[in-house]
Short mmCIF file of C-alpha atoms in Angstrom, two decimals:
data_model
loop_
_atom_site.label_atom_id
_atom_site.label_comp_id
_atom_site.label_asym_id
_atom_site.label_seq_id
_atom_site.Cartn_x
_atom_site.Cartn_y
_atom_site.Cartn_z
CA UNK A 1 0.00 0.00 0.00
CA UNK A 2 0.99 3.49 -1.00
CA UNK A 3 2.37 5.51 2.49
CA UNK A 4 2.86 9.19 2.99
CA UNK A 5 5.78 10.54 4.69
CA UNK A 6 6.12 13.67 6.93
CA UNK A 7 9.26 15.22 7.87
CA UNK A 8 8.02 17.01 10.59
CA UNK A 9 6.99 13.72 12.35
CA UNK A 10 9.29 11.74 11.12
CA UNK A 11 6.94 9.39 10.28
CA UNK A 12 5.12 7.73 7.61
CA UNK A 13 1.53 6.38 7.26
CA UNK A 14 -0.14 4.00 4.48
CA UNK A 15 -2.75 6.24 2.54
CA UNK A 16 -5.72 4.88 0.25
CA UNK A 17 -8.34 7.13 -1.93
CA UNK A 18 -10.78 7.52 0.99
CA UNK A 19 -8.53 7.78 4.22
CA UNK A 20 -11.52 7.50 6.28
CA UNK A 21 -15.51 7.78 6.70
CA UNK A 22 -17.22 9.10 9.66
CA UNK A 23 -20.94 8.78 9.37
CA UNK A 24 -23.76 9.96 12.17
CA UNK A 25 -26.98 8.41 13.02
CA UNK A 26 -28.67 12.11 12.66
CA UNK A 27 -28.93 13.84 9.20
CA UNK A 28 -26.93 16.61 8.73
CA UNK A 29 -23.82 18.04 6.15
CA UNK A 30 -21.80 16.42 4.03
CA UNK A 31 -18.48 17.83 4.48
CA UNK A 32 -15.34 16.61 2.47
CA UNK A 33 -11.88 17.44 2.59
CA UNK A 34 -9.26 16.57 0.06
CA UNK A 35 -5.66 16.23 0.99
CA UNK A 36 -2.57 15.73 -0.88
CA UNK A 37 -3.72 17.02 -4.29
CA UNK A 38 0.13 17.74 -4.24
CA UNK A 39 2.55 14.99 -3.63
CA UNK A 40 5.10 17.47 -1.84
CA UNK A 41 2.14 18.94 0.40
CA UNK A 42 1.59 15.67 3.24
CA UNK A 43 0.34 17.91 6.05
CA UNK A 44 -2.89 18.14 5.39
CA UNK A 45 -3.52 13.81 5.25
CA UNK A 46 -1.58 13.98 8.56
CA UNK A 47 -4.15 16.74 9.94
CA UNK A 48 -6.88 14.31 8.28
CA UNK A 49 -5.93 11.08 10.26
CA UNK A 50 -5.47 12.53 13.81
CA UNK A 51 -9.08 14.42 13.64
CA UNK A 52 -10.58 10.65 12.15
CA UNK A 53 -8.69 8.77 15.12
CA UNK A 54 -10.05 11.24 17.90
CA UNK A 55 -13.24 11.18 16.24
CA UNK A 56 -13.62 7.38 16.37
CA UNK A 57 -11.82 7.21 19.97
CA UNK A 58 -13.93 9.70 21.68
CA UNK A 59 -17.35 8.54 19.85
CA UNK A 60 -18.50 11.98 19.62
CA UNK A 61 -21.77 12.37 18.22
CA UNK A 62 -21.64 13.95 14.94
CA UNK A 63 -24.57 14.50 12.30
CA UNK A 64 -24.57 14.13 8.77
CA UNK A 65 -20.79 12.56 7.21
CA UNK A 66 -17.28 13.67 7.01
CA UNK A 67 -15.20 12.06 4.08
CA UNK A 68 -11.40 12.45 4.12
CA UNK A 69 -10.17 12.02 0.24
CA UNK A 70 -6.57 11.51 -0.42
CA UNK A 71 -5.58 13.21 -3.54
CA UNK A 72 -2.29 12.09 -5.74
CA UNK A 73 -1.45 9.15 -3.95
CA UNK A 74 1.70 8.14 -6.08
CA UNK A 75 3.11 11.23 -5.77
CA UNK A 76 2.77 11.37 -2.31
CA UNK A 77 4.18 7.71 -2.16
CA UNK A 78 6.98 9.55 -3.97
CA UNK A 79 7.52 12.54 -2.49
CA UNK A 80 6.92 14.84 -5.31
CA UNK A 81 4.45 17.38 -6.60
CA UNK A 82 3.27 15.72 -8.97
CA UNK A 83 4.36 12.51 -11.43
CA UNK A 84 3.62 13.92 -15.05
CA UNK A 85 0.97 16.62 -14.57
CA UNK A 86 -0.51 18.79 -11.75
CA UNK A 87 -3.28 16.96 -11.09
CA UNK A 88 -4.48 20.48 -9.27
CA UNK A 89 -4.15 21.96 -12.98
CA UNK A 90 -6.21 20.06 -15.22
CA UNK A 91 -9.91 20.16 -13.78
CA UNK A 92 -11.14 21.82 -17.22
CA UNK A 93 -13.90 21.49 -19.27
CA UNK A 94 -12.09 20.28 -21.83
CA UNK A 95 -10.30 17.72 -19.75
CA UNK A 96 -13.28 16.38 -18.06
CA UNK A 97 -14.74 16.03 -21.58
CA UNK A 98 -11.85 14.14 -22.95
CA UNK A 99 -11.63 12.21 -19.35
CA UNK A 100 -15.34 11.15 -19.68
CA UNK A 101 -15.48 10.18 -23.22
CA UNK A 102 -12.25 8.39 -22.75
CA UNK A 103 -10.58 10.21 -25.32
CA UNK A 104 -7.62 11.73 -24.01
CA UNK A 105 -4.45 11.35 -25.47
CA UNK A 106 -1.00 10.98 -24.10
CA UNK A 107 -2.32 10.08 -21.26
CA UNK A 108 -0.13 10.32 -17.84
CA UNK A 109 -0.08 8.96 -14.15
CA UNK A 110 -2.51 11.31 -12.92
CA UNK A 111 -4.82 10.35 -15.16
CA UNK A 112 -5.85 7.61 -13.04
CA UNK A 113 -5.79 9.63 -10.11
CA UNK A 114 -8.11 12.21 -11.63
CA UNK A 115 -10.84 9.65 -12.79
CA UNK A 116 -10.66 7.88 -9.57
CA UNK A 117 -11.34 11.02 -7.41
CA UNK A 118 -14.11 12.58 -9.83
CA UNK A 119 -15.77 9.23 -9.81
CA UNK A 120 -15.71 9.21 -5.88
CA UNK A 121 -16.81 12.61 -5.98
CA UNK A 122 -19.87 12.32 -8.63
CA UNK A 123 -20.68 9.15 -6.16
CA UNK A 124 -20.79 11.46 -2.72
CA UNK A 125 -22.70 13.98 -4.99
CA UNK A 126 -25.44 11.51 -6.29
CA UNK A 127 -26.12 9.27 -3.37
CA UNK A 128 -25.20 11.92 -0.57
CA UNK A 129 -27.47 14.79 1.53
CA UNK A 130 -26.48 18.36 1.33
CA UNK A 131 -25.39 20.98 1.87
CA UNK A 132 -22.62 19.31 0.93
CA UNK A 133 -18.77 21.46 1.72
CA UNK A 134 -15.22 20.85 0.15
CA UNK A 135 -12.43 22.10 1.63
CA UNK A 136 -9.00 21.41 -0.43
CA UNK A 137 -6.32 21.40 2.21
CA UNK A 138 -2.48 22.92 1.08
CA UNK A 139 0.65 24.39 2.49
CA UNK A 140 3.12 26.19 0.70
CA UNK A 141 6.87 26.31 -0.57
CA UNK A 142 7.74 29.56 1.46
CA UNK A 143 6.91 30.43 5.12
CA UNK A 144 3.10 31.63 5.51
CA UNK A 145 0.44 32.53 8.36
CA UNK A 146 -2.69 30.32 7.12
CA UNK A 147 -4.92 31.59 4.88
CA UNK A 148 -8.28 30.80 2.64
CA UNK A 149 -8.16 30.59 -0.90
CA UNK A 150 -11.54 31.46 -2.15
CA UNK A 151 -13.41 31.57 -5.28
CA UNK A 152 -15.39 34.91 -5.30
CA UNK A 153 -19.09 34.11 -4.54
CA UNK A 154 -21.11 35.56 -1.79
CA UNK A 155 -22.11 32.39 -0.29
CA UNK A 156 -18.39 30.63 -0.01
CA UNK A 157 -17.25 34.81 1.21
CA UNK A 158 -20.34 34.29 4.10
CA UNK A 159 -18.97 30.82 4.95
CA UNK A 160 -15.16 31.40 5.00
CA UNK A 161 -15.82 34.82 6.69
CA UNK A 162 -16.32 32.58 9.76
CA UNK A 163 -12.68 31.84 9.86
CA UNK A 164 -10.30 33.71 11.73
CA UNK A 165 -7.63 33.91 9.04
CA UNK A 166 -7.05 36.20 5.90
CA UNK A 167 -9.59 35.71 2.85
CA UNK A 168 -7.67 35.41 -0.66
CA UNK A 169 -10.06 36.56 -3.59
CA UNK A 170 -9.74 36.45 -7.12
CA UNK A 171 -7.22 32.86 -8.08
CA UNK A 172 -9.67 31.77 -10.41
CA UNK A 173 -8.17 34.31 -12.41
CA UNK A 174 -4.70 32.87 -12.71
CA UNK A 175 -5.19 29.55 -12.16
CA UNK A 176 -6.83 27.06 -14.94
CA UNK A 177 -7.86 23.40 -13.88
CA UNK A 178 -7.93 23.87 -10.21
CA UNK A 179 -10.68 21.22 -8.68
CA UNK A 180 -12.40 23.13 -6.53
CA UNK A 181 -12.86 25.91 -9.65
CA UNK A 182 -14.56 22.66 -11.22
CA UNK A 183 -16.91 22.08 -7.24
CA UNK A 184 -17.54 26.10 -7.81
CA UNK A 185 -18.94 25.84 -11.15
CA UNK A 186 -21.83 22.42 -9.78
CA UNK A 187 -22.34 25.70 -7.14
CA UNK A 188 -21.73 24.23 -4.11
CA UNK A 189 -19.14 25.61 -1.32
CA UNK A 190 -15.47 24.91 -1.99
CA UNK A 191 -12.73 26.58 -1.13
CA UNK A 192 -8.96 25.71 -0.18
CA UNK A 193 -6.92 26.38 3.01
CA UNK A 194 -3.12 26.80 3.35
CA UNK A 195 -1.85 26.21 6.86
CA UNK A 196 1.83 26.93 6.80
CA UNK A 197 5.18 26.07 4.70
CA UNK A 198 5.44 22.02 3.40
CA UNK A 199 8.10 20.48 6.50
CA UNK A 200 6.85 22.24 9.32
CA UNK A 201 5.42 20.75 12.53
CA UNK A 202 2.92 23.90 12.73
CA UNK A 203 1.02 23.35 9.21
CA UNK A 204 0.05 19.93 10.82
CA UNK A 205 -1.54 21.51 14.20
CA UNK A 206 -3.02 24.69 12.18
CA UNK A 207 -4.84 22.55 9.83
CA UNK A 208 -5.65 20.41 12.27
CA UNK A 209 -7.05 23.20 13.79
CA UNK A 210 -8.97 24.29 10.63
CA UNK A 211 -10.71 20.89 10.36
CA UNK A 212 -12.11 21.01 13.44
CA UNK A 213 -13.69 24.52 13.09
CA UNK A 214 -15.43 23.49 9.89
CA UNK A 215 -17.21 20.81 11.46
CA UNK A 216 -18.12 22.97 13.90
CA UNK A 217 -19.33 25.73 11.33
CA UNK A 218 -21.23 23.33 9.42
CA UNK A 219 -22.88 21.65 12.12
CA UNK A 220 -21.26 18.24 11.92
CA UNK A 221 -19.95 18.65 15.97
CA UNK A 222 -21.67 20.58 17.92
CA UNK A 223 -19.23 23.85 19.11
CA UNK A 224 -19.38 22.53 22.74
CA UNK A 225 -17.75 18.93 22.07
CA UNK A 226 -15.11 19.80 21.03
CA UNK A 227 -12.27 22.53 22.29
CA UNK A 228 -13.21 25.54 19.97
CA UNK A 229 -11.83 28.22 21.87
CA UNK A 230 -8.46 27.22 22.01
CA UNK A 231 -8.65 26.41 18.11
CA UNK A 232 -10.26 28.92 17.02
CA UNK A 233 -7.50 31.14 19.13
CA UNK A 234 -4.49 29.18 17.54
CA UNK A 235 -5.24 30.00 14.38
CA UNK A 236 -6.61 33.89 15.13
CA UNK A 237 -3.00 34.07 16.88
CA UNK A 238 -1.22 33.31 13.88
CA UNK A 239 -1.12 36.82 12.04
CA UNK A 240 -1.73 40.54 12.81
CA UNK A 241 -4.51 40.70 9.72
CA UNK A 242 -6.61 37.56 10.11
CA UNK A 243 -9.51 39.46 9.56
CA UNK A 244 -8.68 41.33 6.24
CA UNK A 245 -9.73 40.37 2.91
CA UNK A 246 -7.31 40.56 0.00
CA UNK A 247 -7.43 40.11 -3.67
CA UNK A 248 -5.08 39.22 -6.32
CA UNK A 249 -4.25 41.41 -9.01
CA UNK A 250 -0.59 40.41 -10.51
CA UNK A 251 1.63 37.40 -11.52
CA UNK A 252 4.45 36.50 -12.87
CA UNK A 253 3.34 33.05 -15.24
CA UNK A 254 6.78 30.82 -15.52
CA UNK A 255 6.88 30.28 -19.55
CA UNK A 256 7.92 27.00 -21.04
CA UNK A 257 11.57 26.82 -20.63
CA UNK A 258 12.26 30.10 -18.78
CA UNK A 259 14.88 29.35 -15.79
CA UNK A 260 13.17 31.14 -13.15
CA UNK A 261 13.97 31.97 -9.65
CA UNK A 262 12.65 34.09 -6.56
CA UNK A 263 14.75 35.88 -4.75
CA UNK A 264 16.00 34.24 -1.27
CA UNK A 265 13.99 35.65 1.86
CA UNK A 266 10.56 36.46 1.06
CA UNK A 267 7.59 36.22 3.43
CA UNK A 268 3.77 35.14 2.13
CA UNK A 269 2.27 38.56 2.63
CA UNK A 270 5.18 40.66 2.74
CA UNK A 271 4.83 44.21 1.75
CA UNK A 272 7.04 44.79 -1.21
CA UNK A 273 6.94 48.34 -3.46
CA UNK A 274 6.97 49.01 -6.89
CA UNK A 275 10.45 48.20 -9.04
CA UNK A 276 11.35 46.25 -5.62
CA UNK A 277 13.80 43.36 -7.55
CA UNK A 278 11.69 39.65 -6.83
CA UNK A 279 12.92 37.48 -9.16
CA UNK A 280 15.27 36.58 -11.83
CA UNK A 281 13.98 35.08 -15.42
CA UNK A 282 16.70 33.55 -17.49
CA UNK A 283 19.19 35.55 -15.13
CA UNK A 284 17.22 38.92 -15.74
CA UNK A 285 15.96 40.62 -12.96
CA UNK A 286 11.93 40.74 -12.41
CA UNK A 287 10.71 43.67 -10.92
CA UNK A 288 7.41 44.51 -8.69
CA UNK A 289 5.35 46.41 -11.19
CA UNK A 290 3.03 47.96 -7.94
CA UNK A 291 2.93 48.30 -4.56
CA UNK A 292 1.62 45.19 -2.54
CA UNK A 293 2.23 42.36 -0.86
CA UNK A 294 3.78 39.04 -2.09
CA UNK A 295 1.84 35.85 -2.26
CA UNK A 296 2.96 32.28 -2.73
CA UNK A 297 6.52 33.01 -3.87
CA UNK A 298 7.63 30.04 -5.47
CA UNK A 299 10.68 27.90 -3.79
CA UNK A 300 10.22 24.72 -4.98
CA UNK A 301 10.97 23.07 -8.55
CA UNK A 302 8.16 22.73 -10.12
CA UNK A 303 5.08 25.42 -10.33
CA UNK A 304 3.38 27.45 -13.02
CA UNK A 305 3.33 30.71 -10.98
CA UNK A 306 6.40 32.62 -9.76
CA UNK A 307 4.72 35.12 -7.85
CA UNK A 308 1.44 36.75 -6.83
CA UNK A 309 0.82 40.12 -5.89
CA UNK A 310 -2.43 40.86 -3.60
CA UNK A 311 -3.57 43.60 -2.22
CA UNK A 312 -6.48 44.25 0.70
CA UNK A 313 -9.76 45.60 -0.54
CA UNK A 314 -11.46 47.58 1.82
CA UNK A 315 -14.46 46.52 3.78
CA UNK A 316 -17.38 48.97 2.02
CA UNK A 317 -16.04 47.62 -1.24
CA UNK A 318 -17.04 43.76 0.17
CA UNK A 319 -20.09 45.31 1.55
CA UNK A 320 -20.84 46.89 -1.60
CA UNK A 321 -20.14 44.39 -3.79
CA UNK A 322 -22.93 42.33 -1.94
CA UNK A 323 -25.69 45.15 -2.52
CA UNK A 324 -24.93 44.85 -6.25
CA UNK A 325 -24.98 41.08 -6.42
CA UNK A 326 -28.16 40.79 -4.25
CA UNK A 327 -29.98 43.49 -6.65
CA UNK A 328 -28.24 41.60 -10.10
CA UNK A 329 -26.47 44.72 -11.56
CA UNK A 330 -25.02 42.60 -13.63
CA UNK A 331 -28.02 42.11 -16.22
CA UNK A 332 -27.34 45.30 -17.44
CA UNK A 333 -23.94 44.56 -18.83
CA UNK A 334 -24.82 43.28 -22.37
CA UNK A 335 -26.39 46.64 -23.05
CA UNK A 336 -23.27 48.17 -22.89
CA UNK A 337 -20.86 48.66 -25.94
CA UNK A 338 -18.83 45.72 -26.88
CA UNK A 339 -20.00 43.63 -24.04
CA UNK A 340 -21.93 40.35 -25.18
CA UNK A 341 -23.47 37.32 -23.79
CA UNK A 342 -22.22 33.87 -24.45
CA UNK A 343 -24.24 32.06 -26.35
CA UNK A 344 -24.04 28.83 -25.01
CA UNK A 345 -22.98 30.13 -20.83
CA UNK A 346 -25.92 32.48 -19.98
CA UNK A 347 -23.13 33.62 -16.69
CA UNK A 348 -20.08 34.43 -19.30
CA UNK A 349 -20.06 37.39 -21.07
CA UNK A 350 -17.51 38.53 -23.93
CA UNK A 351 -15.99 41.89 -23.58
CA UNK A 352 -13.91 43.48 -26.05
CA UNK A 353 -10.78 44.45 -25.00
CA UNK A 354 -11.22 48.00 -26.65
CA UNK A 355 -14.03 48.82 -24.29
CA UNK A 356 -12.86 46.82 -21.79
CA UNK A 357 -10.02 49.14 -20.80
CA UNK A 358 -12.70 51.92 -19.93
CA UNK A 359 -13.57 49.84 -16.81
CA UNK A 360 -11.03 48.72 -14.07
CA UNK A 361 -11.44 45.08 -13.23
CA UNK A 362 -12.38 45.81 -9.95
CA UNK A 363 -15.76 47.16 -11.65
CA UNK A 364 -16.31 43.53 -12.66
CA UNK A 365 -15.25 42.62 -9.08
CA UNK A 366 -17.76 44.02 -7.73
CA UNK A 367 -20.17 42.31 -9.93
CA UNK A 368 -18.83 39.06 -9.33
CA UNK A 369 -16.98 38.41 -12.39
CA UNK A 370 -13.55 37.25 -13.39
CA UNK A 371 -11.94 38.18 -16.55
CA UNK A 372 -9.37 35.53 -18.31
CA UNK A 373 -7.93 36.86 -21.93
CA UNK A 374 -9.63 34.81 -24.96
CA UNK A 375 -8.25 35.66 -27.77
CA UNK A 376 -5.85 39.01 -28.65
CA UNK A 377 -9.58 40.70 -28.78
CA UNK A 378 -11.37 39.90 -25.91
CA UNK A 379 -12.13 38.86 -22.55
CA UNK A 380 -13.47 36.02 -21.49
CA UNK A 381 -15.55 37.58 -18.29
CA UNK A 382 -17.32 34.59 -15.98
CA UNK A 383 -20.16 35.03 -12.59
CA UNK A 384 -20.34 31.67 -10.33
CA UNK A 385 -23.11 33.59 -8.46
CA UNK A 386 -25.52 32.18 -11.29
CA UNK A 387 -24.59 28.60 -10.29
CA UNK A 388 -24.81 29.40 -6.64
CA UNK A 389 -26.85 26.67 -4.97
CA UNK A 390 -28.22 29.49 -1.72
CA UNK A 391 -31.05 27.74 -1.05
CA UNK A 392 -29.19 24.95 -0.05
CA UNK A 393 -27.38 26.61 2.44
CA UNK A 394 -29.92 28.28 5.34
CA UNK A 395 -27.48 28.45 7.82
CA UNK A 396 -24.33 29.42 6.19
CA UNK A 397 -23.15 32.37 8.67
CA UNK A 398 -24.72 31.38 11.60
CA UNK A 399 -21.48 31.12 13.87
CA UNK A 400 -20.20 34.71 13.10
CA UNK A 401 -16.24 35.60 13.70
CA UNK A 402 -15.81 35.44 17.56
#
């Protein structure tokens, strides 16, 4: 059997798609987690397998089912990222299509790994209760306080909210295939969580930490069986702006071939300033092109993304963004100039890049749309609020930040 190894520990456990089941006698949630999605990234199964083993030692009773999925299980046997492919990478609609119809072509070792998981998942989905909650666990290649990666929709914003660590808008933007972009799109709540840097001993007890708090928040343990407080405090303790939002508004995309490296030294959420050296690309320097802070600085060998740049958007901007949503702004966008409707995607709209440089992006922020370049023409502008199953969700919210 395939085994995952952390340094931290020292220690190594055996690992198989579902790493455990917990089930209640009383309806309630379904709430899945997903660990491992990167071989390199073994906290998060650790995390996993000390909440399943307290769970089943201390019989605490639970309501509705918690599933703990592993994610690229030979690469985690390995050690690496990945084998072939970043199995967090290729969760596209073209993909999916060519992974369904079986007819995808050179064909590597996640491939397996991807139609394994998405047939699990499809089987939670159909034979399941809602609300149903995924929550993709990470860690990172450079230090980090923990933080929520979060596709931006009002409901997964209401639910994360609850959290007492920094919310991280806007990587659907400048990520393709990521799964829980896929879980975003069916409308349900997804969202991923990055405790700490790969080999420490912390990212274990923060996400362990984080687990516990969304059972809590979506009712699978009740607050009182479990010690809260003190996780709830661990993680609030961990940064000085837990309770900002930020959003992401620059990369630097690693090109086939370039020989890229970060500078040594830098911090997740470090303030840097505008022609601040970062980076070298094929030994030139690479330059902040704003004021901001770094995010996810890339230390390891393999990764698409050198660099983010985020920046924190003001609460009356979140609040106002909600106002629009709620009263559907957005229906008047076709009727402007060079803005079009999909034909086939009634929440995508095309937007020629002539017009579109009349209105910042945070316009379409605030609508609840992400822009991705097309063609050398036009945008490619998408709102997951249409998918948005709310109705499914009463109670999202209820246990407010402390």
């Amino acid at each position: 059997m395939a085994k995952a190894y952390s340094k931290a520990l020292n220690k190594s456990i055996e690992i198989q798609r579902v790493l455990g089941k917990v089930q209640g006698d009383e309806n309630g949630p379904t709430v899945i987690f997903i660990a491992g999605m990167h071989g390199n990234e073994p906290s998060g199964v650790f995390a996993l397998d000390l909440v399943l083993k307290a769970l089943r030692e201390e019989s605490l009773s639970v309501k509705g089912t918690f599933y703990a999925i592993v994610g690229n299980i030979k690469a985690l046997d390995e050690g690496v990222r990945f084998l072939t492919e970043d199995l967090n990478r290729i969760w596209t609609t073209e993909r999916l299509a060519n992974l369904l119809g079986k007819t995808a072509t050179n064909i590597g070792e996640e491939f397996p790994e991807q139609l394994e998981i998405y047939t699990l998942l499809r089987e939670i989905l159909d034979a399941g209760k809602g609300p149903f909650y995924f929550v993709d666990l990470h860690t990172t290649s450079s230090k980090t306080t923990p933080f929520a990666l979060v596709n931006d929709t009002l409901l997964n914003r209401r639910f994360v909210s609850q959290y007492p660590v920094p919310m991280i808008l806007g990587i659907e933007e400048y990520l393709d295939g990521p799964l829980l972009s896929y879980i975003n799109e069916l409308g349900y709540i997804a969202f991923g969580y990055e405790s700490g840097q790969h080999e420490e001993l912390c990212s274990i007890e923060y996400h362990e930490a984080f687990i516990y708090l969304t059972l809590v928040f979506t009712g699978f343990l009740d607050k009182d069986s479990v010690s809260f407080d003190r996780y709830y405090r661990l993680l609030a303790s961990t940064s000085t702006h837990t309770r900002d939002t930020y959003e992401i508004f620059a990369t630097h995309k690693i090109t086939k071939n370039e020989v890229f490296k970060m500078n040594p030294g830098f911090d997740n959420f470090e303030r840097v300033h505008k022609n601040q050296p970062l980076a070298t690309s094929d030994q030139q320097p690479v330059f902040a092109e704003n004021n901001g802070r770094i995010f996810m600085p890339l230390y390891q060998c393999h990764g698409d993304d050198g660099f983010f740049i985020i920046r924190r958007i003001p609460p009356f901007f979140l609040a106002f963004s909600v106002v629009l949503r709620k009263v559907k702004l957005d229906r008047l966008l076709p009727l402007l100039p060079g803005i079009s409707r999909h034909p086939d995607k009634r929440e995508t709209l095309l937007v020629d890049r002539r017009v579109a440089r009349f209105f910042a992006k945070q316009f379409f922020h605030l609508l609840g749309y992400r822009s991705q370049q097309l063609d050398a023409d036009h945008l490619i502008i998408r709102n997951r609020e249409t998918h948005s199953r709310r109705k499914e969700y009463p109670s999202v919210g209820a246990l407010r930040r402390l």
